[in-house]
């Protein structure tokens, strides 16, 4: 299965449906606030990134990695950064261009795979913002290696991730009747765990395939790539039964020393 193609088509459908909050462009009011230096962005679902995690943005070269949707990238551009946003979905990138045109912002959009940043030279960026999107990628380790390569020394990587434990449960049962049944092992793969019938349903409805990664790959993988992690927090889904018992998201702040 061509995972990248499957998920590109799925995210395009997500944009067309207008139901997914991660496809909703920010308002002109939020852009106006960013121009005044008031920055509020999400790496995970609910908890804003701490102010001290965001470097002074004016003049910085920023890569919004797998980060389309007209949300974070336009905010950074409004704050004075030189922003490039890379995403697998053309329609998600259209959202960024929509905000850029509406609010007279300058940013660059690139369609591509988060695991392959070969279009960019070594040490091209000062700051990389990578929200919870590697769940749509079968292998996270190339993401960290490429991010390290294109980041300048002293630069910062902010990454949002799903806690791997989220994927051990049968989410369909949990959504339907609140039963928390352990069914899968980690690392988990929709492509390998779902039936052919369910995969076809996902394809028709535009539901992206998801993949969990071990903590060794999510956290240790950053360290192995050369990063030094200097910040960490957790967050929760707004509407998941699991959030009543444990945080479901992880966010890290790392530097290239």
C-alpha angles and dihedrals in degrees: 000000000000098000095183093053092044093052094042089058091044094052091047088057090047089058092048092051092054091210102104112089090211089066096053114106119228119258127255087249091061090049090050089052091050090053087057090052096258103135124184119165137157129231090171133022107279116000115080117230110265113259092237090059092064113078121216100286105200108114095358120137104234131190116200098201117208084342110128125141105093095270122099100014096059090047091055091046091051088053090058104266126137098240132199117180120197120193139157094228120076091200092052088053089050087062090059092048089049092057092042092055094042094051099030096246129155118227138140122233122203127183109218153116116283088222094058117054094159089129086073125068123234114283096012099142141050097199134025122196114195115173125190097307106111086083084081092055124081095214123034099182095080088052091060094043093051093044090053092049097052095041120092120237109275090024126133133238118197113191134182120202141174116250104247093228088071090074100054091077130078096249094189092062091043091053093047104043111357096255113150103208120171106224112147140051127226130282088051127193128192088201092059101032104045123081120247088252092053092047090053089050090052090050094050094045096043098244113157119231115247134208131192123216130205120255086244089062097038097046105013090043091062091050092047090052088057103264124135112216112221103166140037139174139162132226138185139230113255095224109025125111088219090065089068088067109028141002111269101198136059127201126190136191114207136172133206100234 
